[in-house]
Structure formats: C-alpha cells, structure tokens
PDB file of C-alpha atoms and ligand atoms in Angstrom:
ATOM      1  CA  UNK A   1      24.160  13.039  -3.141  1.00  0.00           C
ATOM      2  CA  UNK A   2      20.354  13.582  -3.754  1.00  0.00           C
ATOM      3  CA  UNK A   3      18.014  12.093  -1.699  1.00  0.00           C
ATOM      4  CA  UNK A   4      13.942  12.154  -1.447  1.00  0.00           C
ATOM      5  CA  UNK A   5      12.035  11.161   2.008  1.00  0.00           C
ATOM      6  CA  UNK A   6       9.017   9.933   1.182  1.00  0.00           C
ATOM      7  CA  UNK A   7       6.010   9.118   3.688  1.00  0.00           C
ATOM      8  CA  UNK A   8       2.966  10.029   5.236  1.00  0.00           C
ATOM      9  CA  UNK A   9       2.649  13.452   7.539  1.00  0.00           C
ATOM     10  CA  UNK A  10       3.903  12.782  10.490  1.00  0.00           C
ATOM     11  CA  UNK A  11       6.710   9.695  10.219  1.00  0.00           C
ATOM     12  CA  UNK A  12       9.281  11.941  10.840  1.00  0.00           C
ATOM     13  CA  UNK A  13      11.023  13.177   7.569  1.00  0.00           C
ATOM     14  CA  UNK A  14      11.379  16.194   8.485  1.00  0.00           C
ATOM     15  CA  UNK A  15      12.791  15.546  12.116  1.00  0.00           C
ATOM     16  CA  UNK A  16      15.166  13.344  10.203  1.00  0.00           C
ATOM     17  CA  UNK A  17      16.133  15.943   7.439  1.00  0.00           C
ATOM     18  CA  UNK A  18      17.331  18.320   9.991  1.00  0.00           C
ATOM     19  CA  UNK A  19      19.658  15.957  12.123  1.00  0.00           C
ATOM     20  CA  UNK A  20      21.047  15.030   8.918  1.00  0.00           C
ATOM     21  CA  UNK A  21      21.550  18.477   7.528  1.00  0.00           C
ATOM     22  CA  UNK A  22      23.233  18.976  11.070  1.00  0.00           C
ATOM     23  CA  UNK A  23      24.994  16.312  11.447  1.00  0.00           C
ATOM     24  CA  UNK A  24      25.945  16.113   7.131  1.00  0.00           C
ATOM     25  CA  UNK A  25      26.027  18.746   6.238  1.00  0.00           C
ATOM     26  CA  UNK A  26      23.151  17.648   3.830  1.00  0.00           C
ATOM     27  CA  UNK A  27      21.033  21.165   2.418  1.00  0.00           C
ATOM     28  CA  UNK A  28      17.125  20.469   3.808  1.00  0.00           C
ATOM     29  CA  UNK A  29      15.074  21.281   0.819  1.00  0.00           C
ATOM     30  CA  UNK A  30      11.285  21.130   2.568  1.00  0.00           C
ATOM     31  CA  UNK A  31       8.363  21.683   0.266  1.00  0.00           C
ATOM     32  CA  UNK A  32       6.155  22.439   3.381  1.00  0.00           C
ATOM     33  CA  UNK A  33       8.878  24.888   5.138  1.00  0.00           C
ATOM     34  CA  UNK A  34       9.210  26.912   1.441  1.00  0.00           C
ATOM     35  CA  UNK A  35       5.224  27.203   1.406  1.00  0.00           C
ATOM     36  CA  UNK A  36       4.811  28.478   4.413  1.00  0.00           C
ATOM     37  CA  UNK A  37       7.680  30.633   4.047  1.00  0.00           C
ATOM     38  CA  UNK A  38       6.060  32.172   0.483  1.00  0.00           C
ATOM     39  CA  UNK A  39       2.323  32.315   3.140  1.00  0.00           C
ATOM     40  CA  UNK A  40       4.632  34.331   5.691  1.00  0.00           C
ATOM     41  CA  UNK A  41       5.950  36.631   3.366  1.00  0.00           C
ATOM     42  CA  UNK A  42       2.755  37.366   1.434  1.00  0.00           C
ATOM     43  CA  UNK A  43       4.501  36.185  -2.026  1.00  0.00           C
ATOM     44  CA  UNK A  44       2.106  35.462  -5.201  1.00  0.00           C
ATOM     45  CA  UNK A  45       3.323  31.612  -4.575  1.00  0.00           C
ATOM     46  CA  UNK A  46       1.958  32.463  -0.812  1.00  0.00           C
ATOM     47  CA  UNK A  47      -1.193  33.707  -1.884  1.00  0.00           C
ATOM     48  CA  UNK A  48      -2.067  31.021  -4.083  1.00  0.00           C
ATOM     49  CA  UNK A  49      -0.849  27.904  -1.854  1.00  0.00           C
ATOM     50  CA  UNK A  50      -2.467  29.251   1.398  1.00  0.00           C
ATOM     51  CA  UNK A  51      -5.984  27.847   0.817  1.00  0.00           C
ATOM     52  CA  UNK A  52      -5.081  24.501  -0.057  1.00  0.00           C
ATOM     53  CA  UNK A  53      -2.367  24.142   2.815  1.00  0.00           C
ATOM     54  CA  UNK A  54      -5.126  24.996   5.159  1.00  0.00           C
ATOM     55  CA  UNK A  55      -6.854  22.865   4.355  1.00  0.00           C
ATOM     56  CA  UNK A  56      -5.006  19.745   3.995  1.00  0.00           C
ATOM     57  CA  UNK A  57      -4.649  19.223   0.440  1.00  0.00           C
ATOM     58  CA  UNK A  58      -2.194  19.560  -2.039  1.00  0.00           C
ATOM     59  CA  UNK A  59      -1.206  22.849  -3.644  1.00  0.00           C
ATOM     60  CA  UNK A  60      -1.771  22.436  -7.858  1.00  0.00           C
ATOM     61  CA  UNK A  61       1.434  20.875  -9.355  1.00  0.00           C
ATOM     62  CA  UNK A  62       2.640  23.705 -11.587  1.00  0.00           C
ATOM     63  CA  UNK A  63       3.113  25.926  -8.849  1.00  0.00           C
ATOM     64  CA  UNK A  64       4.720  23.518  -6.530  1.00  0.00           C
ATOM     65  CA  UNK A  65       6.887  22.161  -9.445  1.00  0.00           C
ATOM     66  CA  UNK A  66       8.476  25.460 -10.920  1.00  0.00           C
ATOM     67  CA  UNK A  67       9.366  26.459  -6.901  1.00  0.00           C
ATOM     68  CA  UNK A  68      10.704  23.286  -6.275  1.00  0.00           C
ATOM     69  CA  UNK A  69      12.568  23.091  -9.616  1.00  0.00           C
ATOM     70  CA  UNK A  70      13.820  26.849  -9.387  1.00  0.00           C
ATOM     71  CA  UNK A  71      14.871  25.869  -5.584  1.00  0.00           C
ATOM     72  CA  UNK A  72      17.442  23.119  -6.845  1.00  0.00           C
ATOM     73  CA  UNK A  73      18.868  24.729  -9.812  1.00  0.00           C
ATOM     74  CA  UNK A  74      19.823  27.353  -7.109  1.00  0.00           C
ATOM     75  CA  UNK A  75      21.491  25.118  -4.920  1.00  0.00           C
ATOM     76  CA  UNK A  76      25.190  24.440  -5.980  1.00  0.00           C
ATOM     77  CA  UNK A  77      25.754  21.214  -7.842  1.00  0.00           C
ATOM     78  CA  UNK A  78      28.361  19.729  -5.595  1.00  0.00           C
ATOM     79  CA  UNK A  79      26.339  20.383  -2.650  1.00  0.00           C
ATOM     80  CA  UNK A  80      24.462  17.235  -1.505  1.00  0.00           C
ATOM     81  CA  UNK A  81      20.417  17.625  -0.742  1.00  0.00           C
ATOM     82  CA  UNK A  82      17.087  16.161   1.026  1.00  0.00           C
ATOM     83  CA  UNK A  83      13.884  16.675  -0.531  1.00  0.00           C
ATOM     84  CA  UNK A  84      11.556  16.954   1.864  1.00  0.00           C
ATOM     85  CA  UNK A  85       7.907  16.901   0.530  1.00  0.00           C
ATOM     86  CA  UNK A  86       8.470  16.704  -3.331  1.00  0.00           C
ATOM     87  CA  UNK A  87       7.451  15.224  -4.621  1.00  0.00           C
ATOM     88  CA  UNK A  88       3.897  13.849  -3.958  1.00  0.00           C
ATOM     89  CA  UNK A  89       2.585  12.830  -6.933  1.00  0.00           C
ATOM     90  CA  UNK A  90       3.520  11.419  -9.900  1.00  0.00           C
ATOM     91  CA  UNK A  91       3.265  13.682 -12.381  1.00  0.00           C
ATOM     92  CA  UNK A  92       5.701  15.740  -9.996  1.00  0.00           C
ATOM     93  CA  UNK A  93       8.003  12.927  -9.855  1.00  0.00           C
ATOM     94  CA  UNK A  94       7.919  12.703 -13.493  1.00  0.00           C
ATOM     95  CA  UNK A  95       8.822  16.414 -13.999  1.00  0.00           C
ATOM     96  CA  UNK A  96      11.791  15.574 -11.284  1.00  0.00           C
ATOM     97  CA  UNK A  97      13.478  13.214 -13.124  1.00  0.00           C
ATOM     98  CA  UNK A  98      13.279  15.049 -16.605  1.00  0.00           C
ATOM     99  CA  UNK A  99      14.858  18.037 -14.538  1.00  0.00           C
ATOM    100  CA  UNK A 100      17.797  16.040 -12.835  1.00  0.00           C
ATOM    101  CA  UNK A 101      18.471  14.429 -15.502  1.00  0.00           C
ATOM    102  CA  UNK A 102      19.027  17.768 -17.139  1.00  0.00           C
ATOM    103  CA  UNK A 103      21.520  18.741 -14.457  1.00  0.00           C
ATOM    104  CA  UNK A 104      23.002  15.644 -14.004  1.00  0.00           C
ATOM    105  CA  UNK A 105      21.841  15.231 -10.922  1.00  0.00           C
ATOM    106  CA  UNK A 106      19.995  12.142 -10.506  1.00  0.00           C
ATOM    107  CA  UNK A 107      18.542  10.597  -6.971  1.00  0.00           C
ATOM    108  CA  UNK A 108      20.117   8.831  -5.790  1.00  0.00           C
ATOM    109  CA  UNK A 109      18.284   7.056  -3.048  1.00  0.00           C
ATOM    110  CA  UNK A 110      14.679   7.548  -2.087  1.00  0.00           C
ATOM    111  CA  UNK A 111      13.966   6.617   1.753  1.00  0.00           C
ATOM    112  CA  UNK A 112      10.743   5.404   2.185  1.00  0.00           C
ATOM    113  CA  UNK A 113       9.529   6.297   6.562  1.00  0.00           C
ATOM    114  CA  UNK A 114       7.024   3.382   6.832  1.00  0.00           C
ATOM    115  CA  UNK A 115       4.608   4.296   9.835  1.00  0.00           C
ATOM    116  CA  UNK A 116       1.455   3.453  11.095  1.00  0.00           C
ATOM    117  CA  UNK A 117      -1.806   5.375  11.237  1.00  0.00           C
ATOM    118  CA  UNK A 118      -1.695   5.495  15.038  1.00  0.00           C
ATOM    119  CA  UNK A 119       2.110   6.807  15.467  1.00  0.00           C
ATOM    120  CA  UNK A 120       1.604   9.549  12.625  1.00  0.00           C
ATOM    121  CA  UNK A 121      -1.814  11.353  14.528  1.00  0.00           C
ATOM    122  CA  UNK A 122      -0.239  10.999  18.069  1.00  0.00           C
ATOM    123  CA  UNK A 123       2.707  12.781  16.722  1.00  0.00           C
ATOM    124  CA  UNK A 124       0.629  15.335  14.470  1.00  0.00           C
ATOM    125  CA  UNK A 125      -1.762  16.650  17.029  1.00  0.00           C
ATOM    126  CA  UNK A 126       1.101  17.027  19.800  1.00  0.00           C
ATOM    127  CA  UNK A 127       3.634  18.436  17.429  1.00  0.00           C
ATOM    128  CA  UNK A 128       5.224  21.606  17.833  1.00  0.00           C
ATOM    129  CA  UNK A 129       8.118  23.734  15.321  1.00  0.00           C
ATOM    130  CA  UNK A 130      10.368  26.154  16.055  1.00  0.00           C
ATOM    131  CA  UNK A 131       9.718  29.405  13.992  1.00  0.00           C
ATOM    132  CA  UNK A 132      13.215  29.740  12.661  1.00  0.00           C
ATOM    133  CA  UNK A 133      14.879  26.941  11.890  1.00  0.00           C
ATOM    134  CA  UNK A 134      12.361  24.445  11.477  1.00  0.00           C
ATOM    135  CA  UNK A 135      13.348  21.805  14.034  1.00  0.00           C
ATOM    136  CA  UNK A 136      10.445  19.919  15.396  1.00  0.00           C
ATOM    137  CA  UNK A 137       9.507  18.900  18.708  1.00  0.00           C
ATOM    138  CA  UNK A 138       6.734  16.608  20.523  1.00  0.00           C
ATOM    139  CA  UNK A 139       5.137  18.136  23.810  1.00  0.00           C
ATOM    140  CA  UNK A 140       5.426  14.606  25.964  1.00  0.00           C
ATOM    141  CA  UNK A 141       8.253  12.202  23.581  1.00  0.00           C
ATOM    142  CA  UNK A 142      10.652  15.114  22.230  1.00  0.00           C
ATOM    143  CA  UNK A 143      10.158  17.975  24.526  1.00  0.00           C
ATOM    144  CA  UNK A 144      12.063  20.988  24.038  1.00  0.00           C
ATOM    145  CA  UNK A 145      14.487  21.401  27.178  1.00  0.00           C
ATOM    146  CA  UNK A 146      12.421  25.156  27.748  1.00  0.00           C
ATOM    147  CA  UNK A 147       8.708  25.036  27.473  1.00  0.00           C
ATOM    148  CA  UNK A 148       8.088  27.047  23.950  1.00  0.00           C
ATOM    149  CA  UNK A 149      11.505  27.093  23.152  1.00  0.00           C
ATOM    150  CA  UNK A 150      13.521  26.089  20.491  1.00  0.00           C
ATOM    151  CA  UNK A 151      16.868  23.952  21.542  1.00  0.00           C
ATOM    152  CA  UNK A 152      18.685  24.803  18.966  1.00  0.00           C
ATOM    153  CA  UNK A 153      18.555  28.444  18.412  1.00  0.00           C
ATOM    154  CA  UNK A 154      16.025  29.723  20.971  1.00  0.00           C
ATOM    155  CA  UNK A 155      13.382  30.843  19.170  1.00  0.00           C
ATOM    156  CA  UNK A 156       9.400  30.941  20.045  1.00  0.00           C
ATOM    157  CA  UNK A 157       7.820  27.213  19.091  1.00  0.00           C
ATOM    158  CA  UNK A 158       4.689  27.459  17.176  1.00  0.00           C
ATOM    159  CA  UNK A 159       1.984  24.731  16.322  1.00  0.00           C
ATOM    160  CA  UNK A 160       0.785  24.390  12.825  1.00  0.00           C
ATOM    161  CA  UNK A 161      -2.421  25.255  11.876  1.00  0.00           C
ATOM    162  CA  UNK A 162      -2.777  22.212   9.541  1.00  0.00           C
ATOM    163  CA  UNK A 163      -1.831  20.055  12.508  1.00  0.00           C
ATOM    164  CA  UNK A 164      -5.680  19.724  13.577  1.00  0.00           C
ATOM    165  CA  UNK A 165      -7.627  16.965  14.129  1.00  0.00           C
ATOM    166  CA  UNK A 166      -9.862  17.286  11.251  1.00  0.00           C
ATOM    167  CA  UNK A 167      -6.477  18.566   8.760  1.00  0.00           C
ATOM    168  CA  UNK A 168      -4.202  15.847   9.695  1.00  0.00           C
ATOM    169  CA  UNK A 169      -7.239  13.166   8.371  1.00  0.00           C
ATOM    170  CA  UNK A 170      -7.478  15.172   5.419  1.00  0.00           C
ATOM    171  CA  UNK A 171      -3.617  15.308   4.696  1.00  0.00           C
ATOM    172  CA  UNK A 172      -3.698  11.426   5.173  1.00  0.00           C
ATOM    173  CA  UNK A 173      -6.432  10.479   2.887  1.00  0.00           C
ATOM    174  CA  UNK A 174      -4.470  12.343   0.410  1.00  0.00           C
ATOM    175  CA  UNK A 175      -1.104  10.941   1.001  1.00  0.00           C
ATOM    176  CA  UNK A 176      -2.986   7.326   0.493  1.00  0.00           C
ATOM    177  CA  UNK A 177      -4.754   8.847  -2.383  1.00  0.00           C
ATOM    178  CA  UNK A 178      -2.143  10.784  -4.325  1.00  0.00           C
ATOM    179  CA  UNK A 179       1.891   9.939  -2.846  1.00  0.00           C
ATOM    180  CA  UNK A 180       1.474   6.571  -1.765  1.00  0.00           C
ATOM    181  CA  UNK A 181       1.945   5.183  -5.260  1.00  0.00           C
ATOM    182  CA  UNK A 182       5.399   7.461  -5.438  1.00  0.00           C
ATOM    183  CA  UNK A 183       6.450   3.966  -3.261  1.00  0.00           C
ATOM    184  CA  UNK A 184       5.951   1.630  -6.149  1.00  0.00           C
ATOM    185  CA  UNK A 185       7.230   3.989  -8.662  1.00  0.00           C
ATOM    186  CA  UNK A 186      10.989   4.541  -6.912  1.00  0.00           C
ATOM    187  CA  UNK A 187      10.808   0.702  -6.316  1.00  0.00           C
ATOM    188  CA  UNK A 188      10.946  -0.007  -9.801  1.00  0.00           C
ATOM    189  CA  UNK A 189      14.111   2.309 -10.026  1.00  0.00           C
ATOM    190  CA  UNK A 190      15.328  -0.067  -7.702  1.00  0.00           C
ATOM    191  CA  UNK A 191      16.477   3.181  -5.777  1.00  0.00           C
ATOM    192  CA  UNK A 192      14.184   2.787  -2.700  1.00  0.00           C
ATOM    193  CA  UNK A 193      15.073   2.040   1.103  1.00  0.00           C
ATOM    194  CA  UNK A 194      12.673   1.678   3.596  1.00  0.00           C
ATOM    195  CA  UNK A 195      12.967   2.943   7.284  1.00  0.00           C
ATOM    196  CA  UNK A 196      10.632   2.420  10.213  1.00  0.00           C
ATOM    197  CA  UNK A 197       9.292   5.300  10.869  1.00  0.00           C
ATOM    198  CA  UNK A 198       7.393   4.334  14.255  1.00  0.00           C
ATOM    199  CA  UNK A 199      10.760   3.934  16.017  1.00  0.00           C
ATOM    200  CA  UNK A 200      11.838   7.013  18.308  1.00  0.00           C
ATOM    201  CA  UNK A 201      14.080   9.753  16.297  1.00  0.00           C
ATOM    202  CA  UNK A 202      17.544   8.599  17.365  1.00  0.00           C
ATOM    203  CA  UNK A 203      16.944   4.868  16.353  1.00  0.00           C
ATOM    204  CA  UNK A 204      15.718   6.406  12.763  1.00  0.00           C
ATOM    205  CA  UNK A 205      18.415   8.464  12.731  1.00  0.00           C
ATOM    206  CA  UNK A 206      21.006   5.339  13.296  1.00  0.00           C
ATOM    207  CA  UNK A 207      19.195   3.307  10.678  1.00  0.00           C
ATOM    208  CA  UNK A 208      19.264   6.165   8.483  1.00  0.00           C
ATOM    209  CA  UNK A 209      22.924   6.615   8.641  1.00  0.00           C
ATOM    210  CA  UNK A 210      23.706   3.131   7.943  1.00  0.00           C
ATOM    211  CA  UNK A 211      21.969   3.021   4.728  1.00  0.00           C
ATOM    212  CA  UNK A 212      23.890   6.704   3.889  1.00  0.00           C
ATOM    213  CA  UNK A 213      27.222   4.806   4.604  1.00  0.00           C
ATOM    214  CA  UNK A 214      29.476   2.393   2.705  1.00  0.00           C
ATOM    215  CA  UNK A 215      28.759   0.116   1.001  1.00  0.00           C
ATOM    216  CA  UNK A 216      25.967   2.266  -0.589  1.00  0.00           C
ATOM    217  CA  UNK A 217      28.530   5.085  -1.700  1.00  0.00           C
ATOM    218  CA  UNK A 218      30.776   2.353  -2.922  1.00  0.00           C
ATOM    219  CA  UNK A 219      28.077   0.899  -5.041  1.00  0.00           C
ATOM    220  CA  UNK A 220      27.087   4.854  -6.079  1.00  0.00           C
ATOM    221  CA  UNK A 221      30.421   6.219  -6.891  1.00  0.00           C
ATOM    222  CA  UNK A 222      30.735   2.739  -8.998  1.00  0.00           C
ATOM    223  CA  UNK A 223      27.469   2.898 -11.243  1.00  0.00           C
ATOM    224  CA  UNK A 224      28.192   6.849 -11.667  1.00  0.00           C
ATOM    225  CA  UNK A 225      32.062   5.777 -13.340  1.00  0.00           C
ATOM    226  CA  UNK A 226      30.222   3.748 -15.266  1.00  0.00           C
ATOM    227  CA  UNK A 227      28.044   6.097 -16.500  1.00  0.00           C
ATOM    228  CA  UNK A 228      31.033   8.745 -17.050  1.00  0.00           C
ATOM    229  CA  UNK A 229      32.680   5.462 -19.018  1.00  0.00           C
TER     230      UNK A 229
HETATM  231  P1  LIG B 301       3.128  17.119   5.967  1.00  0.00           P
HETATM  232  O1  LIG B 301       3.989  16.255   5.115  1.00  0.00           O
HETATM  233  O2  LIG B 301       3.370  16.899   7.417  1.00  0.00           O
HETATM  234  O3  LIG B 301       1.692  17.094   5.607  1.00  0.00           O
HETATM  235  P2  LIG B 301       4.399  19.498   4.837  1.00  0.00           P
HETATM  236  O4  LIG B 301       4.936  20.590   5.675  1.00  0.00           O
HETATM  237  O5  LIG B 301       5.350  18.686   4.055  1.00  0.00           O
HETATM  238  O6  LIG B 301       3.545  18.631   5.824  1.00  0.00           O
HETATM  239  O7  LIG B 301       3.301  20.092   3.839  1.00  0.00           O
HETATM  240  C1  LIG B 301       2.283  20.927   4.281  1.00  0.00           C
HETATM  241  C2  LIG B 301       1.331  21.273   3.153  1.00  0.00           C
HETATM  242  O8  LIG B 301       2.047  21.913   2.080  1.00  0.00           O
HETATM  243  C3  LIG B 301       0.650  20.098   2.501  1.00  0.00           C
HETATM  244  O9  LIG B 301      -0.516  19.697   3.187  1.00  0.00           O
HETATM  245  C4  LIG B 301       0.327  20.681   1.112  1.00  0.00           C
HETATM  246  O10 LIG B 301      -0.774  21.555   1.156  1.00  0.00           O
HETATM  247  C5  LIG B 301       1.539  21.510   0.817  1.00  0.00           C
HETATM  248  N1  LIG B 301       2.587  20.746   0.090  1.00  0.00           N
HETATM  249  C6  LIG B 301       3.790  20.350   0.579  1.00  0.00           C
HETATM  250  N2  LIG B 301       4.478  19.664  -0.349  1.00  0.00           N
HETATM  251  C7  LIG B 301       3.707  19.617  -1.454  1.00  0.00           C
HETATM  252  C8  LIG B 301       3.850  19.044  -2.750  1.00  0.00           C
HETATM  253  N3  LIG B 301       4.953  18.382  -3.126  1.00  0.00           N
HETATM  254  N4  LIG B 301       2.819  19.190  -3.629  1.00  0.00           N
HETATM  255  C9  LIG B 301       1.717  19.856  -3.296  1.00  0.00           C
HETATM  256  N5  LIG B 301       1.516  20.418  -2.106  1.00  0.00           N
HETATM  257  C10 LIG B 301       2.487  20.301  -1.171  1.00  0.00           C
HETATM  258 ZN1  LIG B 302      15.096  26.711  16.177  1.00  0.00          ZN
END
C-alpha cells in the first residue's frame, strides 16, 4: 500500500509515520529525515539543500524529485510505504504520479492532518527528535520517559534548527503558499482522507488505523482486480 501524509509542519505526520511503521510494518519514507541525512553526511544533495532547509523554504524540485524518486524505486515493490514530506508542490506531485504509474505503484490513499495555526507552533517550538531513529517527542505533552533521551532506542534528543520561531513562520507561509493546494488536487482523485491533526498522538493514531482497515482494503484490493481485469 502507498500512502502520502500531507499537512502543515507540525500536525504530526511524522509522529504518525513512525507508530505506523512500528506498529505496520509500513517503510517511513521522510523527505525531511533524507535531507538532513544528505546535510549530515556532507553529500552534493546535502550541500545544495542545506541553505534552503535553514531557512524554511523549500529545496528546488529537481533535486528533491530525483532523491525522492531514486528512494522508491529502491524500496521493494511488495513492501508497503509512507511518504512523508513529498510531495509539496504540484509539479512534484505531478512527477509522482507519472513515476508510480510507471511502477505500478499507484497511491493509494493520501491522509490529509488538518491542524490549526496555534497547535502546529506550540508543537514546533517545543519539539524535540531523537538523532537515530527519528521518533519525535514534545518537552511538556510527549515527554521522553529520560530527559534527552530517546524511548525507543536511547539515543541523545536533538532540537531542529529550523524549529525557530522566526523558521517555523517561514515554513508555514510556504506550506499555505506552495502544498496547501496538493489538498484539492488528491481530492479530485477522490483518494483523500482527512484526520484531525490537533487531537493528541494516540487518538490520531486510532483514527488513522481505522481508515487503514477494512472496508478500505476491501474497496482497494477490488478496484486493483479490476484494473488487472
Ligand atoms: P516540516 O514538514 O516539519 O517543515 P520536514 O522535516 O518535512 O519538516 O522538512 C524540513 C525541510 O526540508 C523543509 O523546510 C524543506 O526545506 C525541506 N523539504 C522537505 N520536503 C521537501 C519537499 N518535498 N520539497 C522541497 N523541500 C522539502
Ligand atoms: Zn530513537
């Protein structure tokens, strides 16, 4: 199964991609987690994306495209996947669907985390991620059990440098600017579902899983049949 979280910085995809991934068994395919991966290692893609991440805005399209595109072709076909991040703007999406459809691997659900201005920059500003595995934490509504430690594998927590005051405004204007019109484009694929993203994780997480369960895989496994005749 292929699915795409969509939604401002801040509602909680990625929280959400990991307890599924752990949970699913789903791969967690996170645009933002691969960047600043390619920033860590010093990588060409690194040295070209750093600026823009820094600041808040979005790193050009051809080099987020061809990473994201080489990423999936190098995940194996039967396993199912979460794109985190990607993509963020149209022409991205666009270059998406040629691409699955070239694999036959189309989305098959795009989950829209609705949430308001004030729940995405209280979570932002107090946010803190675990160095190794990604998992993300909030310093007074998901505190790790150990101060600066990750729960899950017990590695140092870190807070992003893009999670400032002044980034996290930028990051929004261009999420209204630039990704919020990614909503009415998966709508009229009639492949969007919308979760609210201001509820606390585990409440998410349970409407989450309901949407991943029958009858939606009925309804999937019927229209792909079909499509195999
Ligand atoms: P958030 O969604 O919380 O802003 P991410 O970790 O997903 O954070 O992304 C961090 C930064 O990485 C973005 O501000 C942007 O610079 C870059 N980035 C991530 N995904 C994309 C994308 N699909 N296209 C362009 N830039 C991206
Ligand atoms: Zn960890």
């Amino acid at each position: 199964m292929q699915i795409v979280f969509l939604g401002p910085p801040g509602a909680g995809k990625g929280t959400q991609a990991v307890m599924l991934a752990d949970k699913k068994g789903f791969l967690h395919l996170s645009t933002g987690d691969i960047l600043r991966e390619n920033v860590k290692n010093g990588t060409l893609i690194g040295k070209k994306a750093k600026a823009f991440m820094d600041k808040g805005e979005l790193v050009p399209d051809n080099i987020v495209i061809e990473m994201m595109l080489d990423t999936i072709k190098n995940t194996r076909s039967h396993e199912d996947f979460i794109l985190d991040g990607f993509p963020r703007t149209v022409y991205q999406a666009n270059n998406l669907d040629r691409e699955l459809n070239k694999l036959k691997l189309p989305i098959d659900m795009v989950v829209y985390f609705k949430a308001s201005i004030k729940t995405v920059i209280l979570r932002l500003t107090d946010r803190r991620l675990c160095s190794k595995c990604g998992a993300s934490y909030h310093i007074t509504n998901m505190p790790p059990k150990k101060q600066g430690v990750c729960d899950k594998c017990g590695s140092e927590l870190y807070q992003r440098k893009d999670d400032s005051e002044k980034t996290i405004k930028k990051r929004l204007e261009v999420y209204n600017s630039q990704t919020k019109e990614l909503i009415d484009y998966y709508k009229s694929q009639g492949i969007l579902k919308e979760v609210s993203g201001d509820m606390e994780a585990s409440k998410v997480y349970s409407e989450l899983s309901e949407i991943l369960t029958p009858p939606f895989l009925l309804q999937r496994d019927a229209s792909k049949q079909k499509e195999l005749g």
